[in-house]
Coordinates of C-alpha atoms in Angstrom, one line a residue:
X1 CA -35.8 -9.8 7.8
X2 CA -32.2 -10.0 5.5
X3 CA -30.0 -7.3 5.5
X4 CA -29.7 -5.5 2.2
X5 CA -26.0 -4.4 4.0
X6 CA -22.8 -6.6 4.1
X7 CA -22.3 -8.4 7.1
X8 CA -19.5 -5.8 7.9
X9 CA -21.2 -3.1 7.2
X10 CA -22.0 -1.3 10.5
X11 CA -18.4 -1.9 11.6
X12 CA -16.4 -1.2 8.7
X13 CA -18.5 2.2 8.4
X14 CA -18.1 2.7 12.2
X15 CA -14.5 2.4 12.1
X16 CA -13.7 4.8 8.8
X17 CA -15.6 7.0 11.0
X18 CA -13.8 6.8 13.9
X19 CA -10.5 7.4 12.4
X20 CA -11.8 10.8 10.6
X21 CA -13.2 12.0 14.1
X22 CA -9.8 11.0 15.6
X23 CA -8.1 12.9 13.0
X24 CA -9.9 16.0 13.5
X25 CA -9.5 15.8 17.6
X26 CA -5.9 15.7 17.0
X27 CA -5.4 18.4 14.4
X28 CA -7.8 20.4 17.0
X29 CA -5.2 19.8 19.8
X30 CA -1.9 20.7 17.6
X31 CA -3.1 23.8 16.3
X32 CA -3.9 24.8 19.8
X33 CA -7.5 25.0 19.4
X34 CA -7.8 22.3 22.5
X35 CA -5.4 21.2 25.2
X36 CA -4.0 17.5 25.6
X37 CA -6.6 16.9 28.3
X38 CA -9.2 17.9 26.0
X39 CA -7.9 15.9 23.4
X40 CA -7.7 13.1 25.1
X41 CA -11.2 13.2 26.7
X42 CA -12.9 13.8 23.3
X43 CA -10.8 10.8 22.3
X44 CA -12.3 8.3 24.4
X45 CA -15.5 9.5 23.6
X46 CA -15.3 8.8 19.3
X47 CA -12.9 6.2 19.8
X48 CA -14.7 2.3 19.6
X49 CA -18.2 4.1 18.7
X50 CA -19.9 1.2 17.6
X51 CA -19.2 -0.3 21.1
X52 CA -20.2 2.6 23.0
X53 CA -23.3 2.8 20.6
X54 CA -24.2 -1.1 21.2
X55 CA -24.1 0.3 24.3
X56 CA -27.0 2.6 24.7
X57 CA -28.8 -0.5 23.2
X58 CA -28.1 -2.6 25.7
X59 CA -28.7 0.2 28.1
X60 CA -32.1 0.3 26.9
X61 CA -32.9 -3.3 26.9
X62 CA -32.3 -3.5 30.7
X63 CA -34.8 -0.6 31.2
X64 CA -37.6 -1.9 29.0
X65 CA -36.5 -5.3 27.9
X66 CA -37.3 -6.1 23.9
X67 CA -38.8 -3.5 21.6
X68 CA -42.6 -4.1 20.6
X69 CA -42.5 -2.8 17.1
X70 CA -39.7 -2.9 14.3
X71 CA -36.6 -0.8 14.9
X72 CA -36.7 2.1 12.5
X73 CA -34.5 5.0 11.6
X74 CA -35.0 8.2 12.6
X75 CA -35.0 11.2 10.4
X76 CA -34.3 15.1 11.9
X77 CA -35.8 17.2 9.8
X78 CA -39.5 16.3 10.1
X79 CA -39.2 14.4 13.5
X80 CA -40.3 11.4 12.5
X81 CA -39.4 7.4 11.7
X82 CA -39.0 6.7 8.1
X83 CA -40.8 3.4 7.0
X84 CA -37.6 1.1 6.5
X85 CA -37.1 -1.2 9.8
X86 CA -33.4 -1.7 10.1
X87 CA -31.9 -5.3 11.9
X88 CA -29.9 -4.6 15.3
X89 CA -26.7 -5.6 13.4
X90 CA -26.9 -2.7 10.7
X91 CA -27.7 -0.6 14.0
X92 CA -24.5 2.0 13.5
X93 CA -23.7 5.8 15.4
X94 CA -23.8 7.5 12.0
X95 CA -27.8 7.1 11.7
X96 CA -30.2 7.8 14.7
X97 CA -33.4 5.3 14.8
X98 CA -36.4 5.4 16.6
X99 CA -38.0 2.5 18.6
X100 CA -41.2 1.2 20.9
X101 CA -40.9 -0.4 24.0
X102 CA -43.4 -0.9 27.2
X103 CA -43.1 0.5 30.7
X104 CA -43.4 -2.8 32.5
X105 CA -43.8 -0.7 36.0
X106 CA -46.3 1.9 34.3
X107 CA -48.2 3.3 37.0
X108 CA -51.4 4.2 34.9
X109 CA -51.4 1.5 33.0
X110 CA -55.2 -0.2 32.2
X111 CA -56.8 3.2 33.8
X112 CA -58.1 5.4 30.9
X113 CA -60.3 4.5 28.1
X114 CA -61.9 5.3 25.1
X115 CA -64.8 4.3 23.9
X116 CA -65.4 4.5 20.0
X117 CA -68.1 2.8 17.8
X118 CA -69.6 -0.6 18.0
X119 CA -68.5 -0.4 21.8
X120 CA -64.6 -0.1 20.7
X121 CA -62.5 0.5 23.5
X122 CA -59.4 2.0 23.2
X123 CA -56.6 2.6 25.9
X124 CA -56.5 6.7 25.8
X125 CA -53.1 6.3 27.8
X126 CA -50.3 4.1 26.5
X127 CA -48.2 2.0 28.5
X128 CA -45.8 2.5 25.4
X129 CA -42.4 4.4 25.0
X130 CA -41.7 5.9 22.0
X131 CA -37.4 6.2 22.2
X132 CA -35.4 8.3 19.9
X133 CA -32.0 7.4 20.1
X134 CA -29.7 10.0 18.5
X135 CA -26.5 9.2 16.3
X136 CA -23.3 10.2 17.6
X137 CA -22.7 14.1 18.2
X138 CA -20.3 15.2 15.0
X139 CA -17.2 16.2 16.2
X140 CA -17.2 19.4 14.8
X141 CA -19.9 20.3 16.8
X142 CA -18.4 18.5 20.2
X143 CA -15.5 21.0 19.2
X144 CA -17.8 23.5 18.9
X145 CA -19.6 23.1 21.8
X146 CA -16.5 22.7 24.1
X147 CA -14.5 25.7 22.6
X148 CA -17.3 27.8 22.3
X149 CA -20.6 27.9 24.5
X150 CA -18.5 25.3 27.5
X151 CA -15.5 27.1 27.8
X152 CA -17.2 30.6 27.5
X153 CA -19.2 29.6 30.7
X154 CA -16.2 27.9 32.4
X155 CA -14.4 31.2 31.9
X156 CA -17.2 33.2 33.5
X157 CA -17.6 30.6 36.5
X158 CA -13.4 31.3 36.8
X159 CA -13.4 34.9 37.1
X160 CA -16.9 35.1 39.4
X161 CA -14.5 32.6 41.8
X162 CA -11.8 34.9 41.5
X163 CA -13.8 38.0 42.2
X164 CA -15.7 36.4 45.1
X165 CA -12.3 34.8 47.2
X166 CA -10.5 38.0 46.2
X167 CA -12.9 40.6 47.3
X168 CA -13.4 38.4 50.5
X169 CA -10.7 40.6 51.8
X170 CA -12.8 44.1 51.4
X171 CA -10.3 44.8 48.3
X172 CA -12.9 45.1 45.6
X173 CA -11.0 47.1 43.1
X174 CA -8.1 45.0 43.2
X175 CA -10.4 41.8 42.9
X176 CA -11.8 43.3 39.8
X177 CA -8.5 44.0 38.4
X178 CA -7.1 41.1 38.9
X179 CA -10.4 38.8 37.4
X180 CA -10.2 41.0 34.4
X181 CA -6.7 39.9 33.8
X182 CA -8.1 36.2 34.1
X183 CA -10.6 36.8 31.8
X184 CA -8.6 38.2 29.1
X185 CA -5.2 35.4 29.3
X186 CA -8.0 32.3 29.3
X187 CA -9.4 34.4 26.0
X188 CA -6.4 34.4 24.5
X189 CA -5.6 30.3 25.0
X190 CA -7.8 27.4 25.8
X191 CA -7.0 26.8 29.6
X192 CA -8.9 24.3 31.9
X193 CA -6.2 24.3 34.6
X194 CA -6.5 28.3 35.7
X195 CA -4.3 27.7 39.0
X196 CA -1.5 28.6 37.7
X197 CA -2.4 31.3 35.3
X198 CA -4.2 33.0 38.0
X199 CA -1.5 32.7 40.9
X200 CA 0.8 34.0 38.6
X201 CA -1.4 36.9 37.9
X202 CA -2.3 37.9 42.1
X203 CA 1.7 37.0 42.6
X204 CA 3.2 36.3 46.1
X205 CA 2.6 37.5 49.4
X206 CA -1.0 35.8 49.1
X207 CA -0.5 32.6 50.3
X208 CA -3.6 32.2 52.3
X209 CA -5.9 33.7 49.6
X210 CA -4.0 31.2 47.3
X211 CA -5.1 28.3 49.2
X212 CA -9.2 28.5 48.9
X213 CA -8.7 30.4 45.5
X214 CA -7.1 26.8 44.3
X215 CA -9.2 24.4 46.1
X216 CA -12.3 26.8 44.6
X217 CA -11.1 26.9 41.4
X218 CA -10.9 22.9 41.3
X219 CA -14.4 22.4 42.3
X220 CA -15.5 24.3 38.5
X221 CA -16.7 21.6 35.9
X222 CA -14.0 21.7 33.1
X223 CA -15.7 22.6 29.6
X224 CA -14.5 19.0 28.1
X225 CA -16.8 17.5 31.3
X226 CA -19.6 19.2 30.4
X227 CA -20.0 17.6 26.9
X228 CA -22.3 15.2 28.2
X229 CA -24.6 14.3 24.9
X230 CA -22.1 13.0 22.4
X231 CA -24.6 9.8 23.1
X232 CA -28.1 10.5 23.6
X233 CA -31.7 9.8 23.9
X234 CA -35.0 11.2 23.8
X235 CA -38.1 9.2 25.5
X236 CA -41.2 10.0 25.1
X237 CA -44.2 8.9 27.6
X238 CA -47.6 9.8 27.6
X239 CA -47.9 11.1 31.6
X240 CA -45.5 12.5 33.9
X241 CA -46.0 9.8 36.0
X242 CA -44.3 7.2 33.8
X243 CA -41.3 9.4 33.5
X244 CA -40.9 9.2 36.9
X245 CA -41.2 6.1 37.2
X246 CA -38.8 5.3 34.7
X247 CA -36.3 7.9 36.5
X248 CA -36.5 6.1 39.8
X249 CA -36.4 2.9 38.5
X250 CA -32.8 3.5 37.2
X251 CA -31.9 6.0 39.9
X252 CA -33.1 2.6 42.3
X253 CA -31.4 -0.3 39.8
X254 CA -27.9 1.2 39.3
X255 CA -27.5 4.0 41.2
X256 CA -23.6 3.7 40.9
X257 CA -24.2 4.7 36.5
X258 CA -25.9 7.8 37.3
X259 CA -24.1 11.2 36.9
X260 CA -27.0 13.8 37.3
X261 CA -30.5 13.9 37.7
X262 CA -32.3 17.1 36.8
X263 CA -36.2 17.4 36.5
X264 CA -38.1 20.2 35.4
X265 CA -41.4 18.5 35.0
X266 CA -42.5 21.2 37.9
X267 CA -40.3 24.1 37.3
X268 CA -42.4 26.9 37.4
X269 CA -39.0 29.5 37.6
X270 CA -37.4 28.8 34.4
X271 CA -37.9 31.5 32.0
X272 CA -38.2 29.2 29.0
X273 CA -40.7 27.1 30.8
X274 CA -39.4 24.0 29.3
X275 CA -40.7 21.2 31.1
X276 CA -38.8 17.9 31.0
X277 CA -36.4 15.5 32.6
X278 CA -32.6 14.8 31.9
X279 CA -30.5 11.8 33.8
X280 CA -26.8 11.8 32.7
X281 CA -25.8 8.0 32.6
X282 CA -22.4 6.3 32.8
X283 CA -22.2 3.4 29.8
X284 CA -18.8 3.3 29.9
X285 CA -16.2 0.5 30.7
X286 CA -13.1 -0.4 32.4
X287 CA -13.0 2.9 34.7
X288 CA -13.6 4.9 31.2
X289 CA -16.4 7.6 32.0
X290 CA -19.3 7.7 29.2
X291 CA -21.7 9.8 29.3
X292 CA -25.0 9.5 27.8
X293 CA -27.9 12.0 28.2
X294 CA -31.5 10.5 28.7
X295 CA -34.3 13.2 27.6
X296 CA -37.3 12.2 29.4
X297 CA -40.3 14.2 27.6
X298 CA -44.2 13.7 27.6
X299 CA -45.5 12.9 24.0
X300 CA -48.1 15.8 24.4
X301 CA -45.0 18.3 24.5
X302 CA -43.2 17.0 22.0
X303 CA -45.9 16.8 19.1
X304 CA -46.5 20.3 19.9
X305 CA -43.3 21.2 19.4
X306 CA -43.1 19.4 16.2
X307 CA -46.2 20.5 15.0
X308 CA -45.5 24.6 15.7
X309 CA -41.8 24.4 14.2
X310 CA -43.0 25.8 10.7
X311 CA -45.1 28.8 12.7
X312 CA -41.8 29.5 14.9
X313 CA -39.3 29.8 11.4
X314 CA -41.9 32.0 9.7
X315 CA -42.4 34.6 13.1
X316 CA -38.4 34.7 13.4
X317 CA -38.5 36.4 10.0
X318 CA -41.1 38.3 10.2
X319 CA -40.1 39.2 13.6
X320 CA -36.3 39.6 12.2
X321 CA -37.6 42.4 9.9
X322 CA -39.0 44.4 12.7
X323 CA -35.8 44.6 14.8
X324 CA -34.2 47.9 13.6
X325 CA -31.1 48.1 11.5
X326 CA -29.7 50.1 14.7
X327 CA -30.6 46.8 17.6
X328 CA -28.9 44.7 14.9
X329 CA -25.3 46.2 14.7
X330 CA -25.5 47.0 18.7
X331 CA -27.0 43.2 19.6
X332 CA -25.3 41.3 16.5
X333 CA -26.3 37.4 17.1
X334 CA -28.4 38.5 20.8
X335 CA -31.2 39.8 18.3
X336 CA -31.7 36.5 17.1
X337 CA -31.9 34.4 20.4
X338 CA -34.3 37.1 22.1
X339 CA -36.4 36.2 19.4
X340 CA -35.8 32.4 19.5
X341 CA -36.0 33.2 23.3
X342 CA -39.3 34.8 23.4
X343 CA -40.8 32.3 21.0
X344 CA -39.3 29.5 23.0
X345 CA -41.9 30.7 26.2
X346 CA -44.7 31.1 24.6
X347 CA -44.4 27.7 22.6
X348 CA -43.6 26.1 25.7
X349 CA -46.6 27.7 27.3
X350 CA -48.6 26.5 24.8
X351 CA -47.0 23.3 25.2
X352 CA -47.7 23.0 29.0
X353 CA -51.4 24.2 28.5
X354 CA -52.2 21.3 25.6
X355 CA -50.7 18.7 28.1
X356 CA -52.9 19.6 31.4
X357 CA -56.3 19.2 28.8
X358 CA -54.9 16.4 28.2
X359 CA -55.0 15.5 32.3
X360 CA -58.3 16.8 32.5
X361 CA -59.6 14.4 30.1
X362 CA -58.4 11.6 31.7
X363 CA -59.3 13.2 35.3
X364 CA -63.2 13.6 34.0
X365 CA -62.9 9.7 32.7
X366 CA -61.8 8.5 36.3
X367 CA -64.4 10.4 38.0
X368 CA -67.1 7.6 37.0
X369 CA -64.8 4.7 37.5
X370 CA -63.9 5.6 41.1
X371 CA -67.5 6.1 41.9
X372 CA -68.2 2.5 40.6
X373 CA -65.1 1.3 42.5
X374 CA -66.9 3.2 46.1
X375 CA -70.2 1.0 45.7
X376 CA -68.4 -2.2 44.2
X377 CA -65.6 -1.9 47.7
X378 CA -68.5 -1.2 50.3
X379 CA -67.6 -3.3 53.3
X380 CA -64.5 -4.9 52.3
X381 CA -62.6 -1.9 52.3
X382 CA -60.3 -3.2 49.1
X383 CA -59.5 -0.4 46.3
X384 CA -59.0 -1.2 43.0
X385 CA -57.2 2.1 42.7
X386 CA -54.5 1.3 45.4
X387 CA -51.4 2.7 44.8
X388 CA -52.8 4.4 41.9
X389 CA -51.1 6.9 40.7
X390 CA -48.0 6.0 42.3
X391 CA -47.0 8.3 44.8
X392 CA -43.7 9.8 43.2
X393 CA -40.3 10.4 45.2
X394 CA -39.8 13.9 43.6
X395 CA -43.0 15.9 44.8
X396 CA -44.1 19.0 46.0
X397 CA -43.6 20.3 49.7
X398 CA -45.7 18.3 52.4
X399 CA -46.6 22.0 53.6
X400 CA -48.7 22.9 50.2
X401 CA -50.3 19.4 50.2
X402 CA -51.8 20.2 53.5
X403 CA -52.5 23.8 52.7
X404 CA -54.4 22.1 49.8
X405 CA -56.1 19.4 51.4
X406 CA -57.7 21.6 54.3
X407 CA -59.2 23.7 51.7
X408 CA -60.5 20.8 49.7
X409 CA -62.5 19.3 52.5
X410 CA -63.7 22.6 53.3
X411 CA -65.2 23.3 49.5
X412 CA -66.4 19.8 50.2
X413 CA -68.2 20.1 53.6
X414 CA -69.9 23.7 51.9
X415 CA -70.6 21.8 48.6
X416 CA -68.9 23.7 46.1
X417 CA -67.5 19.9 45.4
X418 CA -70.4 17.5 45.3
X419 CA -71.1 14.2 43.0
X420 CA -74.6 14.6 41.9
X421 CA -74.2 11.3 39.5
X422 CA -72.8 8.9 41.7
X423 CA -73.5 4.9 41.1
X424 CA -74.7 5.3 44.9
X425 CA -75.9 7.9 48.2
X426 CA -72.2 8.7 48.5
X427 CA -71.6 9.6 52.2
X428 CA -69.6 13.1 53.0
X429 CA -66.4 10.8 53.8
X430 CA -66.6 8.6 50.8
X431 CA -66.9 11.9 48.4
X432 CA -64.2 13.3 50.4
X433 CA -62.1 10.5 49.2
X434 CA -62.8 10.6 46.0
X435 CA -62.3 14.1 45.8
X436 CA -58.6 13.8 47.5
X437 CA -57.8 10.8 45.3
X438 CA -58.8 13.1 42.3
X439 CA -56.7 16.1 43.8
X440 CA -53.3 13.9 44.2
X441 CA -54.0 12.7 40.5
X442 CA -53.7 16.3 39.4
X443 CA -50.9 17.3 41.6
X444 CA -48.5 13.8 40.3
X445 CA -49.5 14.3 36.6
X446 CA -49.8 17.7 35.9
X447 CA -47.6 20.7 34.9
X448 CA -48.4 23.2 36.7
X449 CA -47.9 27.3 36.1
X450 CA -48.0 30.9 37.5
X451 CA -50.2 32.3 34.5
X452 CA -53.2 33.0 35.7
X453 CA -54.7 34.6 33.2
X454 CA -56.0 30.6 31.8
X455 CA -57.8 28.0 32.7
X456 CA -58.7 24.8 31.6
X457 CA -63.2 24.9 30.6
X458 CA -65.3 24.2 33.7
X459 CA -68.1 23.1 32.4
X460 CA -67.8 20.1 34.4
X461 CA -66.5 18.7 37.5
X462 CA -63.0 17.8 36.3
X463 CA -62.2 21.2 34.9
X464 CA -62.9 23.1 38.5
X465 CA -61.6 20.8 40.5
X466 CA -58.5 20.7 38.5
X467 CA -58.6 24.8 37.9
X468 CA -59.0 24.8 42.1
X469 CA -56.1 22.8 42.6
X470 CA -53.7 24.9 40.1
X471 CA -55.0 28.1 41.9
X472 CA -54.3 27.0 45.4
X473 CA -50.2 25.9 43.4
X474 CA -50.0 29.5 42.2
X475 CA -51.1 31.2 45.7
X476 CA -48.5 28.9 47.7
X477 CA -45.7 29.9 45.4
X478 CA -46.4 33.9 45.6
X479 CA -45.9 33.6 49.5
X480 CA -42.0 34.7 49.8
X481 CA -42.0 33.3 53.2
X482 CA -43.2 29.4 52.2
X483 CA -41.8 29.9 48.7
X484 CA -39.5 26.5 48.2
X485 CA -38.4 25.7 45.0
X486 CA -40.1 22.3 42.7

């Protein structure tokens, strides 16, 4: 495929680029908006962005090797790839694209089906990854971001450390007095060294309190540190599982890139109930830090959320209406984000409920093949579904599996769990292990959540069993005393 761009044309518009962003980091840092180390962090970050942005590339090339289908670009708006495939060279950090690969390790890979006319089969359960590479953050949102939201946060982490070290000492009143004063001098002038501007403020006489008050202080993240997604990507799998895999297999391959690893795949606490995974990656060179941030994301979600972005704009203003001119002028901008709050849970809810129909789908399609695979192993004992699905390193606590298990082979011994249509006379041990086969299916794959007022149908064996396992989940996590977190 020819380029219809110059042969320069991804660096020349790189660089022009680069020297605008540079420009406006610089004019940030005289007027005082940012300090020099600011500055200068921002500065390694949108300097040699086409580098940095061959970068990710190569990042993703040692993680899934070649991409399967055409590179394409990406557009924002509608959330999806616009029909023009691009060449690597033309690849540039002004335009985000969108690309296939495979998950080479994929744990489910060749175990759910379809079956359509004419005896069409179908895999129901892709081995691909759909990745959404993102162009560069715009600096004026970086500056946004690290003036604004960042150092807002920092400034409250500053003063709660102040408060706490201070009060220490049975001195509340002066402790409050003093992280007040904090407060309002790193309000009037970006500060991300505090030390100073708070010993001056407690003065002399406190030299032991000035010790841990400084080495507590140092531990906060600085706001510049916690722009972490001036480079980013979004993949998208079809199953938890894969995610996981993909996680560990970077966490295991080059442990010494990765910065954070956060999953929320089972987070059950957060009041958004946004379910993903995000590792924070190290591409950079030379001993120059680089962050990029890696959404991990199952397609399921993520079509929902694309699909119900049109229904979420037209309830915030209808919803907008509703909030009195009164909550308005008292809340200002807070109206808005309880709004984009509360909408944000119950998409997400939504989202976590069209995901686990999803797993019971494929849960109902296994239940015939591993009843096929307990006549065709008799005597040999050989599985075809060994180490399927792959046990994952981030699970749930040994002491609710157990809880979980006894209760299954009960419900099995009293037949509440029974296979009436099984290829052969099933003895009660050889339904037992289908059953618990079934049961660590659900608990690796799906979400699960403290609503109880849904289920998925049980109309058939897949839906109870899988409705069983998410009740015995909810009642472990509303014991306070075994209550440990996902």
């Amino acid at each position: 495929m020819s380029s219809k761009y110059s042969d320069t044309y991804a660096v020349d518009l790189t660089a022009d680029n680069d020297r605008k962003n540079l420009a406006i980091i610089e004019s940030a840092r005289v007027s005082g908006r940012i300090n020099d180390e600011a500055a200068e962090y921002l500065s390694e970050l949108y300097s040699d962005s086409l580098m940095w942005f061959r970068e990710v590339f190569y990042f993703l090339g040692k993680c899934f090797g070649a991409p399967k289908a055409p590179v394409m670009k990406y557009d924002y708006e509608t959330d999806s790839a616009i029909e023009e495939p691009i060449k690597i060279s033309d690849i540039n950090p002004l335009s985000p694209y969108i690309v296939h690969h495979r998950l080479d390790q994929d744990p489910m890979r060749n175990q759910f089906f379809t079956s359509g006319a004419g005896h069409k089969i179908d895999l129901a359960v892709s081995s691909i990854v759909t990745v959404i590479v993102g162009g560069q953050k715009k600096i004026d949102r970086a500056l946004e971001k690290v003036t604004g939201k960042y150092y807002s946060a920092y400034i409250d982490e500053v003063v709660e450390t102040v408060y706490r070290v201070l009060s220490k000492s049975g001195r509340e009143t002066s402790a409050q007095a003093i992280s007040d004063k904090v407060r309002d001098k790193l309000t009037e002038k970006y500060i991300s060294t505090p030390s100073e501007t708070v010993l001056s403020i407690i003065g002399s006489g406190h030299e032991k309190i000035a010790v841990e008050l400084v080495r507590e202080l140092d531990k906060i993240k600085k706001p510049r540190m916690r722009l972490q997604d001036v480079w980013r990507v979004k993949c998208l799998f079809d199953l938890i599982p894969q995610a996981r895999t993909f996680i560990e297999k970077i966490c295991d391959t080059m442990p010494e890139r990765i910065l954070s690893v956060r999953d929320n795949f089972y987070d059950m606490n957060n009041p958004r109930n946004y379910r993903d995974a995000k590792l924070i990656i190290d591409i950079g060179k030379d001993g120059r830090v680089v962050p990029m941030e890696i959404i991990c994301q199952v397609r399921t979600f993520f079509e929902f959320e694309r699909q119900t972005h049109s229904k979420y704009e037209a309830l915030r203003k209808t919803e907008s209406k509703k909030v009195s001119k009164t909550t308005r002028n008292v809340a200002g901008e807070k109206g808005k984000d309880i709004i984009d709050s509360a909408f944000s849970a119950y998409e997400h809810k939504m989202g976590v409920e069209e995901y686990n129909l999803l797993i019971c789908q494929c849960l109902e399609a296994l239940f015939d093949r591993v009843g096929w695979n307990i006549l065709y192993s008799q005597g040999n004992g050989a599985s075809m579904f060994e180490g399927f699905p792959k046990q994952c390193k981030l699970y749930y606590p040994q002491k609710m599996l157990e809880v979980i298990t006894n209760k299954l082979d009960n419900a099995i011994e009293n037949e509440v769990f029974h296979l009436t249509d099984a290829p052969a006379n099933l003895t009660q041990a050889q339904e037992s292990e289908i059953f618990r086969f079934m049961t660590r299916f659900i608990l690796v794959s799906a979400m699960p959540y403290l609503q109880q007022d849904w289920k998925v149908p049980s109309d058939n064996l897949a839906g109870r069993l899988f409705n069983f396992v998410m009740t015995e989940i909810q009642r472990y996590y509303k014991k306070p005393s075994d209550k440990t977190d996902l």
